[in-house]
Short mmCIF file of C-alpha atoms in Angstrom, two decimals:
data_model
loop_
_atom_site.label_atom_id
_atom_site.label_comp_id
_atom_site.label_asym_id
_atom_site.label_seq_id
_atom_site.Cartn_x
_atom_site.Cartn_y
_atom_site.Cartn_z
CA UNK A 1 -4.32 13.83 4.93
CA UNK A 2 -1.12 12.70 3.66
CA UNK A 3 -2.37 9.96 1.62
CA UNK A 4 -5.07 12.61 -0.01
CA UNK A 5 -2.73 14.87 -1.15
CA UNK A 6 -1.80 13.29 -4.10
CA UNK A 7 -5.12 13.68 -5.33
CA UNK A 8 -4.93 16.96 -4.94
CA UNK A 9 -1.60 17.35 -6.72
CA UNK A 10 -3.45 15.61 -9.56
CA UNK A 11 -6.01 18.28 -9.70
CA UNK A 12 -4.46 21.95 -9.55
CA UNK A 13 -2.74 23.49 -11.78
CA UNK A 14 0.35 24.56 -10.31
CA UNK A 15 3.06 22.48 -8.44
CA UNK A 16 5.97 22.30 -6.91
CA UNK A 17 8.04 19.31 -7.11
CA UNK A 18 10.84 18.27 -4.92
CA UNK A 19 13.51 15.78 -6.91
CA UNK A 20 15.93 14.08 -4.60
CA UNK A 21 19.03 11.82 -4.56
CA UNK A 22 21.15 10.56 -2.88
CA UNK A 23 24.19 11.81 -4.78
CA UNK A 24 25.20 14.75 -6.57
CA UNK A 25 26.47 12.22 -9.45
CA UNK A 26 22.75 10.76 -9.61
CA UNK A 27 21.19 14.18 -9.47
CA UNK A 28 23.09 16.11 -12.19
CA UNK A 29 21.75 13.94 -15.32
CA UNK A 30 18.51 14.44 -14.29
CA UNK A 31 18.81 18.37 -13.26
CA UNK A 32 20.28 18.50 -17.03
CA UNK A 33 17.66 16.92 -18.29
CA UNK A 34 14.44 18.44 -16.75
CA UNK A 35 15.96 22.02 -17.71
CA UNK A 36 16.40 20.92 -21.41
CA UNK A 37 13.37 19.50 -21.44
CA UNK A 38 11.00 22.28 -19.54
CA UNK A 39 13.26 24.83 -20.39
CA UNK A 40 9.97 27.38 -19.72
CA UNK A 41 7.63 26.08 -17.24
CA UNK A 42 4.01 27.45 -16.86
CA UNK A 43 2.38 25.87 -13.48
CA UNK A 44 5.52 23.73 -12.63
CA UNK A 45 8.71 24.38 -10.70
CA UNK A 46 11.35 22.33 -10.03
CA UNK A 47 13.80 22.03 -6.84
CA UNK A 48 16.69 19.71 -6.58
CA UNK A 49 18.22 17.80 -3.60
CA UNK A 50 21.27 15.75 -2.76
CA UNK A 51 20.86 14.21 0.70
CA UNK A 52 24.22 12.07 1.18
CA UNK A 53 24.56 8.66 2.12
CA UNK A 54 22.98 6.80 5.04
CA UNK A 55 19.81 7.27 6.68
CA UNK A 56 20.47 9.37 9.43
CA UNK A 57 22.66 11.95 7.27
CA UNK A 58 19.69 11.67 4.66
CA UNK A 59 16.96 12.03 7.60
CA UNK A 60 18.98 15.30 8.74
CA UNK A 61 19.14 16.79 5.40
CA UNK A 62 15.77 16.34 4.09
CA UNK A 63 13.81 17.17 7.29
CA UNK A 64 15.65 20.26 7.03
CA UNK A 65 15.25 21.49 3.86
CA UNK A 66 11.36 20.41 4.01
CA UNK A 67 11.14 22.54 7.04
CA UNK A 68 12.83 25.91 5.68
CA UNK A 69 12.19 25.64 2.11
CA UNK A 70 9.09 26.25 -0.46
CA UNK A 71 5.91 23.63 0.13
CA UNK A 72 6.24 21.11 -2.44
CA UNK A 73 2.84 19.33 -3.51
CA UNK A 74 5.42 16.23 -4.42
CA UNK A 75 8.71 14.45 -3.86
CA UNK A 76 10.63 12.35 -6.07
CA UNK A 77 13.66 10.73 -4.77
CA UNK A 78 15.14 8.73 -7.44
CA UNK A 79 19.03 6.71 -7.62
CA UNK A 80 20.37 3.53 -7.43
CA UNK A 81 19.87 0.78 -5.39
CA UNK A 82 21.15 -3.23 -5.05
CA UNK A 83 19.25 -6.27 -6.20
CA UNK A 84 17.91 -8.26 -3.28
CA UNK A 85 16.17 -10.73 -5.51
CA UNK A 86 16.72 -13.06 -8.53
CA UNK A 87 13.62 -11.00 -10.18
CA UNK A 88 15.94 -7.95 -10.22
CA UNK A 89 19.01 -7.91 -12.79
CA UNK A 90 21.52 -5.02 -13.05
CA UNK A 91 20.08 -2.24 -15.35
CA UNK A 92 16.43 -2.87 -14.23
CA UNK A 93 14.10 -0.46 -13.47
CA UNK A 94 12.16 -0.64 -9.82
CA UNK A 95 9.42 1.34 -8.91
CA UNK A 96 8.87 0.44 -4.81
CA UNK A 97 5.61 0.14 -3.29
CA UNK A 98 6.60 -0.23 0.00
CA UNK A 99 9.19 0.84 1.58
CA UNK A 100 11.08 -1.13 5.05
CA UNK A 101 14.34 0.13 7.75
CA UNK A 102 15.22 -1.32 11.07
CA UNK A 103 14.66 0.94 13.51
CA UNK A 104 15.42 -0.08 17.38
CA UNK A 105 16.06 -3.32 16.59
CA UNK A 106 12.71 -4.41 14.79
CA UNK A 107 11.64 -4.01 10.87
CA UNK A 108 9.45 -1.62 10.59
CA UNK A 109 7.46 -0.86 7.18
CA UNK A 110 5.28 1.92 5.43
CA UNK A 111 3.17 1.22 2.28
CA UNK A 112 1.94 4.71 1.20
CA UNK A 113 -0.80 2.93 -1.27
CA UNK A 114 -2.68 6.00 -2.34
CA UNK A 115 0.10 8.03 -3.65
CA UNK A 116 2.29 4.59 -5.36
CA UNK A 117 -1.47 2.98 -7.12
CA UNK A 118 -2.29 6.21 -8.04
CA UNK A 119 1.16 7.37 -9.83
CA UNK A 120 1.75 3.51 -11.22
CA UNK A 121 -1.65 3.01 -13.24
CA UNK A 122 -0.10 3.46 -16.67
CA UNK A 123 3.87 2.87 -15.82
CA UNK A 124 5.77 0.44 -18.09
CA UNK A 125 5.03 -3.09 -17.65
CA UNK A 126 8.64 -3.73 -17.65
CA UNK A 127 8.85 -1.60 -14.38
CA UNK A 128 9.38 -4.25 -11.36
CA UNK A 129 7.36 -3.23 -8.37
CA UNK A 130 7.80 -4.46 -4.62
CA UNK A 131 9.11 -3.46 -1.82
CA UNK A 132 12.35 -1.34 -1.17
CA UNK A 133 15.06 -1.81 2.07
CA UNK A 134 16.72 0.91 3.04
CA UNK A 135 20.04 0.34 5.31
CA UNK A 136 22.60 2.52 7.05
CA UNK A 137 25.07 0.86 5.60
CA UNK A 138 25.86 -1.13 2.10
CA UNK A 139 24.74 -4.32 1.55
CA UNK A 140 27.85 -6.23 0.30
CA UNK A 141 27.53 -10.06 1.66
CA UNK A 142 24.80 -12.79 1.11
CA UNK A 143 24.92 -12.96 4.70
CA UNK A 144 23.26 -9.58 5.26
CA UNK A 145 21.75 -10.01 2.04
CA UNK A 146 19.60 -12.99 3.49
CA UNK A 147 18.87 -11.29 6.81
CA UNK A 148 17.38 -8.13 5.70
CA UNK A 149 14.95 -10.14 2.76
CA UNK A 150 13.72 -12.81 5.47
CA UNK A 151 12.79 -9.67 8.13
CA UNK A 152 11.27 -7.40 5.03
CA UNK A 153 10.23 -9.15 2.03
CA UNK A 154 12.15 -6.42 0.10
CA UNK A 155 13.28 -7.28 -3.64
CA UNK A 156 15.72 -4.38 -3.28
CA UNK A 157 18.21 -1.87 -1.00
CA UNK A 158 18.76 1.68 -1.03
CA UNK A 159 20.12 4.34 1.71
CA UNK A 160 18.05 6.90 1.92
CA UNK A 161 14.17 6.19 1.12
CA UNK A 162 12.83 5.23 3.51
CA UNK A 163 14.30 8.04 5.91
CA UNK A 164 12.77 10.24 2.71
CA UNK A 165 9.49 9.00 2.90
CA UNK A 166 9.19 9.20 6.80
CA UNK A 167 10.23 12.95 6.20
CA UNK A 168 7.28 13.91 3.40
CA UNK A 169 5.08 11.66 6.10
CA UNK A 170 5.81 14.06 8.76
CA UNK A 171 5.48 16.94 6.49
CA UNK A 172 2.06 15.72 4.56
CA UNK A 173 3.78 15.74 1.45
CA UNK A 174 3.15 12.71 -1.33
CA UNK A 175 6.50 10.50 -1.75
CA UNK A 176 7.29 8.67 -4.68
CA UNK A 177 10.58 6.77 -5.81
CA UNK A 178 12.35 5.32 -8.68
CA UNK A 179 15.34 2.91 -8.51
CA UNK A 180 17.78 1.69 -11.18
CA UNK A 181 19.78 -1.99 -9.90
CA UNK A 182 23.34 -0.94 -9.76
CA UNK A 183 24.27 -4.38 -8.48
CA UNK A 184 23.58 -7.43 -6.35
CA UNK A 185 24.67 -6.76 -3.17
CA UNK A 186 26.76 -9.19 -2.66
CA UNK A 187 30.40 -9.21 -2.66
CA UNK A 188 31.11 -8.32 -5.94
CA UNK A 189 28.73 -5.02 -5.39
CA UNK A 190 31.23 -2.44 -5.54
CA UNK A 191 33.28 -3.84 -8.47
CA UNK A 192 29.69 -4.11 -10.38
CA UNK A 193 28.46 -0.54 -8.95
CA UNK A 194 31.39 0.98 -10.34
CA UNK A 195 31.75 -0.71 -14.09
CA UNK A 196 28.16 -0.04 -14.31
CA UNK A 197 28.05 3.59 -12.61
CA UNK A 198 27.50 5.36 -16.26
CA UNK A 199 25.42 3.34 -18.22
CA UNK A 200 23.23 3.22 -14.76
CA UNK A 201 23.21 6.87 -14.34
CA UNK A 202 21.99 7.17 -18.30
CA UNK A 203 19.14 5.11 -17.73
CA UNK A 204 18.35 6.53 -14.55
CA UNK A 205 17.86 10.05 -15.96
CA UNK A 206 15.80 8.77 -18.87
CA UNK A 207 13.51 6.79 -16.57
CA UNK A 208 13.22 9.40 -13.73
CA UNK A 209 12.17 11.85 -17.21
CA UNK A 210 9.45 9.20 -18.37
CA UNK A 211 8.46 9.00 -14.58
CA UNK A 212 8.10 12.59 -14.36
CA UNK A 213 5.74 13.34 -17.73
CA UNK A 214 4.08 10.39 -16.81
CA UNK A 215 2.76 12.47 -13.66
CA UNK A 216 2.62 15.42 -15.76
CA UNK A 217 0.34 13.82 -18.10
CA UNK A 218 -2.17 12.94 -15.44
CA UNK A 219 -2.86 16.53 -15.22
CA UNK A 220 -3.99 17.78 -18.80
CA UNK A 221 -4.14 21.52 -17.42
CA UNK A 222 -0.09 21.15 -16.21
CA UNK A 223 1.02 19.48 -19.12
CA UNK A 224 -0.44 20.97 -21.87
CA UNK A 225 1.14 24.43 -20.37
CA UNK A 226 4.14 22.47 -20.26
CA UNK A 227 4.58 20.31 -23.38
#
């Protein structure tokens, strides 16, 4: 069922779509921007989410909101994340298509295939895709760095996704993300985080935008209504 949905999101004409972040600083530029941009909406509406920091607080929230609020036929969580990988420079744009936590002690890992294959056909090229780490806590040394790529594979590290994604599972609801590299998690990760924080956010809300006509666009009935 869950994996389904998205097919069925592609196919009617009137959605609800759920963007979330972990911040309020990452969620504003793109708020700002989808308003501008679908000022009117025929067949599409909107809802925004911060979530906070960490998995658990993230889990909390989300689970929540999914269980009180409107039925969304999508979610969107979109931010920054840290570079676990050489392939991944700061500024890049990373599209995960699998997403990995500890929980109890062991690495565990969900690939929802139907709903990333079906949204990527079409992305920029210049998109990196792989998999996506998401920790309780930052990622700051090589040390952890090291640990958390041997037990997942993942090129990059986040704090909320994954608790996201388990969420919309549990719900039936199609989960997508979209990451911009903040840094390399590594010790200078907070210095870089910080001189980079708006020029990140910029290209975060103009990517998360492209993501989000992109999906429109799939659906000639929504986004001609749109435009």
């Amino acid at each position: 069922m869950f994996t389904s949905r998205i097919n069925e999101y592609l196919k009617i004409a009137y959605v609800k779509i759920l963007l979330v972040s972990a911040t309020r600083k990452e969620l504003h530029p793109v708020k700002k921007a989808i308003r501008a941009s679908f000022p009117q909406t025929n067949g599409i509406e909107f809802y925004f989410l911060s979530v906070g920091i960490g998995l658990r607080n993230s889990a909390m929230v989300m689970t929540n909101n999914l269980s009180i609020s409107v039925r969304y036929d999508l979610a969107i969580n979109f931010g920054l994340a840290g570079s676990l990988s050489p392939q991944l420079n700061v500024g890049d744009v990373f599209f995960p298509t699998s997403f990995h936590a500890f929980q109890n002690g062991a690495i565990k890992s969900v690939n929802p295939i139907n709903t990333s294959n079906r949204v990527s056909d079409g992305l920029p090229e210049t998109w990196i895709r792989g998999g996506l780490f998401s920790s309780e806590k930052p990622i700051v040394s090589t040390e952890q760095k090291s640990s958390v790529v041997s037990a997942s594979g993942a090129l990059a590290v986040d704090m909320e996704a994954f608790a996201l994604l388990e969420s919309c599972r549990r719900a039936d609801i199609p989960f997508i993300s979209l990451k911009i590299i903040s840094d390399q998690a590594d010790s200078t990760a907070i210095w870089t985080f910080f001189r980079e924080l708006n020029k990140n956010l910029a290209v975060l809300s103009v990517e998360t935008m492209r993501l989000i006509r992109h999906i429109l666009k799939q659906t000639e009935s929504i986004y001609g209504r749109s435009g």
